[in-house]
PDB file of C-alpha atoms in Angstrom:
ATOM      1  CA  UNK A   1      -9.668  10.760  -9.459  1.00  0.00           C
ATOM      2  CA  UNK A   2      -6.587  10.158  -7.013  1.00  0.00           C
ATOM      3  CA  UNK A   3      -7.460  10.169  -3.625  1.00  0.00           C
ATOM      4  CA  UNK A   4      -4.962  11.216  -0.614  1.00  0.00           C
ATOM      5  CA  UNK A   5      -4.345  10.779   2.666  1.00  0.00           C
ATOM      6  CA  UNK A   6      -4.710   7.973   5.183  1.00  0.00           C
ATOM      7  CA  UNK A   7      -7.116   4.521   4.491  1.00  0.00           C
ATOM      8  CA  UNK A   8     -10.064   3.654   5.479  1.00  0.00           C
ATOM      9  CA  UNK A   9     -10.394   3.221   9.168  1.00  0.00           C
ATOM     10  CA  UNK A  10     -10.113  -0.623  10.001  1.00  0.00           C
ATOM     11  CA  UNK A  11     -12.985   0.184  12.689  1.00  0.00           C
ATOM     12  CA  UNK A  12     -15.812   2.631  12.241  1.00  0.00           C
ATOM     13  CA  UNK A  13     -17.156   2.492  15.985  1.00  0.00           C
ATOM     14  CA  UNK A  14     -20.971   4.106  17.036  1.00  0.00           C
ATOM     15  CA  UNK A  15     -20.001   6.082  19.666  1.00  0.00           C
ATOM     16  CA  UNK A  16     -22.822   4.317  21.831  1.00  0.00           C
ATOM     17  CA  UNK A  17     -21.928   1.114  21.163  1.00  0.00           C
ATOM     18  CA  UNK A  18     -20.671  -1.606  23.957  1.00  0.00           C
ATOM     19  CA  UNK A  19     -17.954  -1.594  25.797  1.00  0.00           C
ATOM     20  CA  UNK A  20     -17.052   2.541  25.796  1.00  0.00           C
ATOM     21  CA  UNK A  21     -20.906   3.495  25.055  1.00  0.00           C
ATOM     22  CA  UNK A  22     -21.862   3.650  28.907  1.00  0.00           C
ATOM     23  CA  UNK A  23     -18.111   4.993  29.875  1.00  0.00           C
ATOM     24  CA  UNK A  24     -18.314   8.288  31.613  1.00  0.00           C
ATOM     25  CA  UNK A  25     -17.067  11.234  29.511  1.00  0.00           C
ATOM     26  CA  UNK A  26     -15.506  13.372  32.357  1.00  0.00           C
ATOM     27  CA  UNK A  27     -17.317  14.315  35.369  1.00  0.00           C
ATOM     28  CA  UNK A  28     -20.476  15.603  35.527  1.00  0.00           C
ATOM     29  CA  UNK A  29     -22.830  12.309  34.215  1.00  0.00           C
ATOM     30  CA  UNK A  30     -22.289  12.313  30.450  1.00  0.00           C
ATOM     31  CA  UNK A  31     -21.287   8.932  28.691  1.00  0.00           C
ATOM     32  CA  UNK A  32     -19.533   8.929  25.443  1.00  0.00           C
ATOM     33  CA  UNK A  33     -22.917   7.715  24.002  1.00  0.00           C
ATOM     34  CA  UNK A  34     -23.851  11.195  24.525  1.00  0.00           C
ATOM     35  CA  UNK A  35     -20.580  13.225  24.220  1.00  0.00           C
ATOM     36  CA  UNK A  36     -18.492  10.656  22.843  1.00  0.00           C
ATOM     37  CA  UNK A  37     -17.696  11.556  19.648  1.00  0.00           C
ATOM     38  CA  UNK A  38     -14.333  13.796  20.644  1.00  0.00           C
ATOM     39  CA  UNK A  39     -13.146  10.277  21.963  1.00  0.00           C
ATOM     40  CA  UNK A  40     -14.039   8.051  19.313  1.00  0.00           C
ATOM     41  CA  UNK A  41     -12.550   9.972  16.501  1.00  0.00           C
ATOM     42  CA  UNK A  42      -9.651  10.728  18.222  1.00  0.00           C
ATOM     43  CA  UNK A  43      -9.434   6.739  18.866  1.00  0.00           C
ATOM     44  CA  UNK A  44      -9.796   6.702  15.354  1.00  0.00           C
ATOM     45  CA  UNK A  45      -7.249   8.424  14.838  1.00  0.00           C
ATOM     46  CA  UNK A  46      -4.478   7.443  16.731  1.00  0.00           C
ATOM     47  CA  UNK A  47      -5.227   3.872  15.393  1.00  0.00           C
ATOM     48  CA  UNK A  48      -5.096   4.601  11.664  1.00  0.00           C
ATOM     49  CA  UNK A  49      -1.877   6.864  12.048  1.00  0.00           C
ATOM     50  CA  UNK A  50      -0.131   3.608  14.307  1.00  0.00           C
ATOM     51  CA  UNK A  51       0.290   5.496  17.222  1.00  0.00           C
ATOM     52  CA  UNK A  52      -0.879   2.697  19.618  1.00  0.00           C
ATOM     53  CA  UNK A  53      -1.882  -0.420  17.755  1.00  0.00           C
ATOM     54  CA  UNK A  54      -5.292  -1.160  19.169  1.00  0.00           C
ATOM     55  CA  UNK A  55      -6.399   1.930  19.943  1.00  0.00           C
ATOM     56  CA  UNK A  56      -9.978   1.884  21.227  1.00  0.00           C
ATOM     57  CA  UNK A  57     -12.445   4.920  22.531  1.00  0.00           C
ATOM     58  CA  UNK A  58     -12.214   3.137  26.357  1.00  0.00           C
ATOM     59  CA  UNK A  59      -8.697   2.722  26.175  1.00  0.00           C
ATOM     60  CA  UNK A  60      -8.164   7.047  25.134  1.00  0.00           C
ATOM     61  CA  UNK A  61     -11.180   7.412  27.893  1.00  0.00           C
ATOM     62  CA  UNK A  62      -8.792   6.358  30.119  1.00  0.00           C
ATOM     63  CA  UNK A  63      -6.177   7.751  29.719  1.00  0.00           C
ATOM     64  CA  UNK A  64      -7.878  11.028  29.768  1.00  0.00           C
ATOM     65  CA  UNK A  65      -9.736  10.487  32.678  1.00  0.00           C
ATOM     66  CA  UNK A  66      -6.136  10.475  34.778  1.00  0.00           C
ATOM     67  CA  UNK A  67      -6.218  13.782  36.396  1.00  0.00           C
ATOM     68  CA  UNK A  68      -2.260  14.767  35.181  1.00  0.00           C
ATOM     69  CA  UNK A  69      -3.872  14.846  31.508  1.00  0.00           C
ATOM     70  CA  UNK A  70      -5.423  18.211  32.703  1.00  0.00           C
ATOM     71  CA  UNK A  71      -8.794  17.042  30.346  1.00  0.00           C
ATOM     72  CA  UNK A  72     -11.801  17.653  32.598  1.00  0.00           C
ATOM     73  CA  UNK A  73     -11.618  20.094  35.339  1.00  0.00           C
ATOM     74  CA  UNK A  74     -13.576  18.352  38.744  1.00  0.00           C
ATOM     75  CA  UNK A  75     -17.068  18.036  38.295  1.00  0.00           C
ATOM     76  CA  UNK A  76     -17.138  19.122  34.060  1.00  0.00           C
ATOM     77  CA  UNK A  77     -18.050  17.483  31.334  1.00  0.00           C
ATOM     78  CA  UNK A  78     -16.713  19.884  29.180  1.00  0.00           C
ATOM     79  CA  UNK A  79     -13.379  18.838  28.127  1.00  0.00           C
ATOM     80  CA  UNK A  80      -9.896  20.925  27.031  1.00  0.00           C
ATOM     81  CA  UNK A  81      -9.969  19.434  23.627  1.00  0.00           C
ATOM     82  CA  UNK A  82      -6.186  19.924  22.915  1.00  0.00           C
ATOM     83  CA  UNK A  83      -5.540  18.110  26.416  1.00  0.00           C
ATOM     84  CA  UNK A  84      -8.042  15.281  25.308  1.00  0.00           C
ATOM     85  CA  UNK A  85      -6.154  15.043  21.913  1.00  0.00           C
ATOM     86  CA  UNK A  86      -2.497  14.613  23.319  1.00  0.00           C
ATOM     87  CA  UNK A  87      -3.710  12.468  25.536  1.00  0.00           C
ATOM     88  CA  UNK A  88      -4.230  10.023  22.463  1.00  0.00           C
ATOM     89  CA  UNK A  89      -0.125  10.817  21.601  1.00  0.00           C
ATOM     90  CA  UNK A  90      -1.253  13.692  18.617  1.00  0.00           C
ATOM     91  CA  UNK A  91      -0.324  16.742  18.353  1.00  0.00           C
ATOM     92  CA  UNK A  92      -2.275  19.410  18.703  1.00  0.00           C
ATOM     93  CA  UNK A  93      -2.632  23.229  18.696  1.00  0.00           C
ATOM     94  CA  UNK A  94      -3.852  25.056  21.771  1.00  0.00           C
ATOM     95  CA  UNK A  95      -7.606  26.165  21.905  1.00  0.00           C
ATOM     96  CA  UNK A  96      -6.991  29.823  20.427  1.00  0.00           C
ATOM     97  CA  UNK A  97      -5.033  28.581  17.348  1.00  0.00           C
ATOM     98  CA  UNK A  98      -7.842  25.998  16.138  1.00  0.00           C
ATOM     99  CA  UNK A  99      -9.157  26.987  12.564  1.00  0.00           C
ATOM    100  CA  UNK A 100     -12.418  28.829  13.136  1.00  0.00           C
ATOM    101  CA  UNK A 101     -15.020  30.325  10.658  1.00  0.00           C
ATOM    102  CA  UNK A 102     -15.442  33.252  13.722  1.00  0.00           C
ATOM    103  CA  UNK A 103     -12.304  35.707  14.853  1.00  0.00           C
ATOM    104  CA  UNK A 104     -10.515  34.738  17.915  1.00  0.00           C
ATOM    105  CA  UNK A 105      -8.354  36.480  20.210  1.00  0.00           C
ATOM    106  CA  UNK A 106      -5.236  35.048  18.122  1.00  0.00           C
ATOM    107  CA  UNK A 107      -6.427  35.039  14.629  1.00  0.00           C
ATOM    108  CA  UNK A 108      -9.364  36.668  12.773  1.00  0.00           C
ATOM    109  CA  UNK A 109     -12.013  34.911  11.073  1.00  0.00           C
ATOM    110  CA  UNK A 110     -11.119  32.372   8.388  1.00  0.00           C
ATOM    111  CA  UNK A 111     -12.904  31.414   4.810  1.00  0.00           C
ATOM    112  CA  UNK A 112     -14.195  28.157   4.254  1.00  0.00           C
ATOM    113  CA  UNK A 113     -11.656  28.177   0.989  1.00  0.00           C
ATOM    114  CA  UNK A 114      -8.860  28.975   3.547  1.00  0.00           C
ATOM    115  CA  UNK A 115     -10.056  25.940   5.939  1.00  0.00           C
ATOM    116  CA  UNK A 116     -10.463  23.689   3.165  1.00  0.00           C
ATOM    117  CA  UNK A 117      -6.771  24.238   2.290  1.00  0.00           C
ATOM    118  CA  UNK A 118      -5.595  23.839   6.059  1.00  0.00           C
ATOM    119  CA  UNK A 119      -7.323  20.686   5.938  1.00  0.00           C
ATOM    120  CA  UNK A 120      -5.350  18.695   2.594  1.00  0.00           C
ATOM    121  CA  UNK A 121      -2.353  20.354   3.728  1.00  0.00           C
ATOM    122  CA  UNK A 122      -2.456  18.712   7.298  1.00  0.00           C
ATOM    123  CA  UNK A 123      -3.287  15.212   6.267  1.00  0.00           C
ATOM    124  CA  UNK A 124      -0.418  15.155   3.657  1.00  0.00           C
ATOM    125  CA  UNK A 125       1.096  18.437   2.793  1.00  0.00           C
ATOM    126  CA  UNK A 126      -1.288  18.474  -0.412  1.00  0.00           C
ATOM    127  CA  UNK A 127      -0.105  14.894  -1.987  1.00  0.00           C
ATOM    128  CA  UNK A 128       3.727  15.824  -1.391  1.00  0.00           C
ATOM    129  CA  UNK A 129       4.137  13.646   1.413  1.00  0.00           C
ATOM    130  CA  UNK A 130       3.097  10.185   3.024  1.00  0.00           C
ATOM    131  CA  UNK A 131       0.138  10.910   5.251  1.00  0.00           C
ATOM    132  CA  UNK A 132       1.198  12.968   8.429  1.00  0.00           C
ATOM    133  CA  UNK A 133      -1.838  14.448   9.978  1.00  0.00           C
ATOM    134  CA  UNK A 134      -5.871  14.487  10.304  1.00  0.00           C
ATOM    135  CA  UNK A 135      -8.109  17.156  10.604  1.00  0.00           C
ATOM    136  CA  UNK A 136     -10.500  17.513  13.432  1.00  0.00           C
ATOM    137  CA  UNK A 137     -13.356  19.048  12.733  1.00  0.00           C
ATOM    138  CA  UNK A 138     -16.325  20.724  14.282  1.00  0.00           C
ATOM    139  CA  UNK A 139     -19.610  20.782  12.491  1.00  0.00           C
ATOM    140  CA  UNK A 140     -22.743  22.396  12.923  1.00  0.00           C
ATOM    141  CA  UNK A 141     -25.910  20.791  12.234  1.00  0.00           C
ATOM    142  CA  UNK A 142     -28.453  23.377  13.400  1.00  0.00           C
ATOM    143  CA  UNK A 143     -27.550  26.857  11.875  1.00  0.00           C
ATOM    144  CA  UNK A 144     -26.252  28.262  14.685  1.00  0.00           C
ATOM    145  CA  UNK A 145     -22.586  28.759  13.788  1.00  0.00           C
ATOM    146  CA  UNK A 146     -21.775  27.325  16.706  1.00  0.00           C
ATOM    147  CA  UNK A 147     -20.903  23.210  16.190  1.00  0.00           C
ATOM    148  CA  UNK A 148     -22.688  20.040  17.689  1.00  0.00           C
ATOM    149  CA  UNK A 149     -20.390  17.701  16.780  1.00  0.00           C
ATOM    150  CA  UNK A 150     -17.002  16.414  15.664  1.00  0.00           C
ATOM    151  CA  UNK A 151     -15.517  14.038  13.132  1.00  0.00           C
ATOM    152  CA  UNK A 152     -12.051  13.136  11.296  1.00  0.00           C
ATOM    153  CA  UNK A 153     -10.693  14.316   8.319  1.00  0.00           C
ATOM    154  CA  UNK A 154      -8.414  11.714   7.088  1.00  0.00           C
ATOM    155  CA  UNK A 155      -8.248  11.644   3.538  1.00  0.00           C
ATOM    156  CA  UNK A 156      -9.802  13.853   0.443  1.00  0.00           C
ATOM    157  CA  UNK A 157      -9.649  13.572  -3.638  1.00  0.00           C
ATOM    158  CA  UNK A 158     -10.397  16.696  -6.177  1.00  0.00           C
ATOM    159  CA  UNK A 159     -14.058  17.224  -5.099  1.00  0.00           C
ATOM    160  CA  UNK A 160     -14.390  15.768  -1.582  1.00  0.00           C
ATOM    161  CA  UNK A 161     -12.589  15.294   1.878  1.00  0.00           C
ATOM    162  CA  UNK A 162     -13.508  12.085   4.033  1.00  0.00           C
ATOM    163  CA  UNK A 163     -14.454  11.928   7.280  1.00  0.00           C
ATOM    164  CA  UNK A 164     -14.577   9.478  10.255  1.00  0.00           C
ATOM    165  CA  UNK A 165     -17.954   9.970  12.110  1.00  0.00           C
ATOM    166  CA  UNK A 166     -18.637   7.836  15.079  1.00  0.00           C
ATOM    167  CA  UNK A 167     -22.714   9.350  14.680  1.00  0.00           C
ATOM    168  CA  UNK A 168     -23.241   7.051  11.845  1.00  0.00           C
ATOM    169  CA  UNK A 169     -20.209   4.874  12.770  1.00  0.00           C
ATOM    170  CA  UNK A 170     -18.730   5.417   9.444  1.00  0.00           C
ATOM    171  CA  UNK A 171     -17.559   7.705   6.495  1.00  0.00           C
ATOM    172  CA  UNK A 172     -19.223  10.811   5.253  1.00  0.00           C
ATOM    173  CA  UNK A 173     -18.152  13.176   2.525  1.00  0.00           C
ATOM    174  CA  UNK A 174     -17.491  16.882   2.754  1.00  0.00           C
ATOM    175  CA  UNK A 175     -17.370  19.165  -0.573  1.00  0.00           C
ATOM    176  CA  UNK A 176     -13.756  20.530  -0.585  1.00  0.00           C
ATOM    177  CA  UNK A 177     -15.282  23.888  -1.896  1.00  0.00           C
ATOM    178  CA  UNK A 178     -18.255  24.260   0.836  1.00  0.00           C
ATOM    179  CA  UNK A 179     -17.088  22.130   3.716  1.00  0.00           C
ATOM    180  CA  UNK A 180     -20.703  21.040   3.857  1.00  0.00           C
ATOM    181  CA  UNK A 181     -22.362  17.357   3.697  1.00  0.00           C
ATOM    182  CA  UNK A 182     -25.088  15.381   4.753  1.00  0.00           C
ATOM    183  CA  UNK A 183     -25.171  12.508   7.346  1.00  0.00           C
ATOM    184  CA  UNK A 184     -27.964  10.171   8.292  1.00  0.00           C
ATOM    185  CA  UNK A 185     -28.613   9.689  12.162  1.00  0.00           C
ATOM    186  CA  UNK A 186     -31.126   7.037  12.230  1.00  0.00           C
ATOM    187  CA  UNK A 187     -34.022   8.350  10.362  1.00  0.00           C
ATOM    188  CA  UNK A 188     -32.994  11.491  10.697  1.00  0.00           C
ATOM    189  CA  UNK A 189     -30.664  13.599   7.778  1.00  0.00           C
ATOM    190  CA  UNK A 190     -28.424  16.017   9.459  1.00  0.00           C
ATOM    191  CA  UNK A 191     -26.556  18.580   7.229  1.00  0.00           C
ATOM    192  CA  UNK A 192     -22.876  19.204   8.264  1.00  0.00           C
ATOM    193  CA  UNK A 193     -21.001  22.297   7.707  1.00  0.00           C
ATOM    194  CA  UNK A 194     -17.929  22.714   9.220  1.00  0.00           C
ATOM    195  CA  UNK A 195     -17.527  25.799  11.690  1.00  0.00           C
ATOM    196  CA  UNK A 196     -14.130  24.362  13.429  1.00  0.00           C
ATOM    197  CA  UNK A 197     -11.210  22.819  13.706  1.00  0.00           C
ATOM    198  CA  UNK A 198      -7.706  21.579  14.928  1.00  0.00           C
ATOM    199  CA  UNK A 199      -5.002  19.724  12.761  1.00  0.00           C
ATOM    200  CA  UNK A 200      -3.532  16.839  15.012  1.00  0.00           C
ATOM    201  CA  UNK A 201      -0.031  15.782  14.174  1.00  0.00           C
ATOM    202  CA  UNK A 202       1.568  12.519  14.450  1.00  0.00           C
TER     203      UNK A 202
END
């Protein structure tokens, strides 16, 4: 079975590990242990595509954290994803073009077939061309449509696509035809589907 996309990544980080685990993520008391996971797979990203050799979650946290990267507005928590993932050097579309089971105001509601296909197509055009994107995706874990949590999409094969996730600080496998997958947080077994996402662009 050939596999495409990007490798491995050469570090898998836990989002709560030392030194970014106690970081603040924005401004209203989070760390990235708690809300990290935008960060780390971003890191994670910009490192595997070569976009700053090194790349580490504290050195993206701070970049972001410089009020001209328009991330965090004063006192929030919540960041402007797109914002957080240019601030790593990706590309990335604006918050009303992301790939979204649910309608938006630019774009109705997409299949999981049609994500799926976004997906290969971003990390390498389908197998046509060297690696030249990742996925960023937004999974639910709970049922509620809504999404908990996000990992990387950086390489797939005929059944699966792989995935960065800084939960488990390492790789877990989504079905290509479901976009679902399991992921073990401690002794816990979380089941991913994915309700989101953004292709980021190197």
């Amino acid at each position: 079975m050939t596999r495409h996309g990007w490798p491995d990544p050469d570090r898998q980080w836990w989002q709560g590990a030392q030194p970014h685990g106690p970081l603040p993520y924005g401004h209203a008391g989070k760390t990235i242990g708690q809300w990290g996971c935008t960060v780390c797979s971003l890191a994670a990203a910009a490192r595997l595509a070569g976009a700053t050799a090194g790349a580490s979650p504290e050195w993206l946290q701070a970049r972001a954290m410089r009020p001209e990267a328009g991330v965090w507005a004063p006192g929030s928590s919540l960041a402007v994803l797109p914002a957080l993932a240019r601030a790593a050097d990706l590309t990335c579309p604006d918050v009303g073009d992301a790939w979204s089971v649910r309608a938006t105001k630019k774009r109705p509601a997409m299949t999981v077939r049609e994500i799926s296909v976004c997906i290969c197509d971003t990390i390498d055009h389908h197998g046509l061309t060297a690696p030249v994107g990742f996925g960023w995706l937004h999974v639910d874990y709970t049922g509620d449509d809504v999404g908990e949590h996000w990992i990387l999409a950086y390489a797939y094969d005929d059944k699966h696509i792989y995935c960065y996730d800084s939960a488990v600080a390492g790789i877990v496998k989504l079905s290509r035809k479901t976009l679902t997958g399991a992921a073990q947080w401690g002794p816990v077994k979380r089941r991913y589907r994915v309700v989101r996402g953004y292709p980021l662009g190197v």
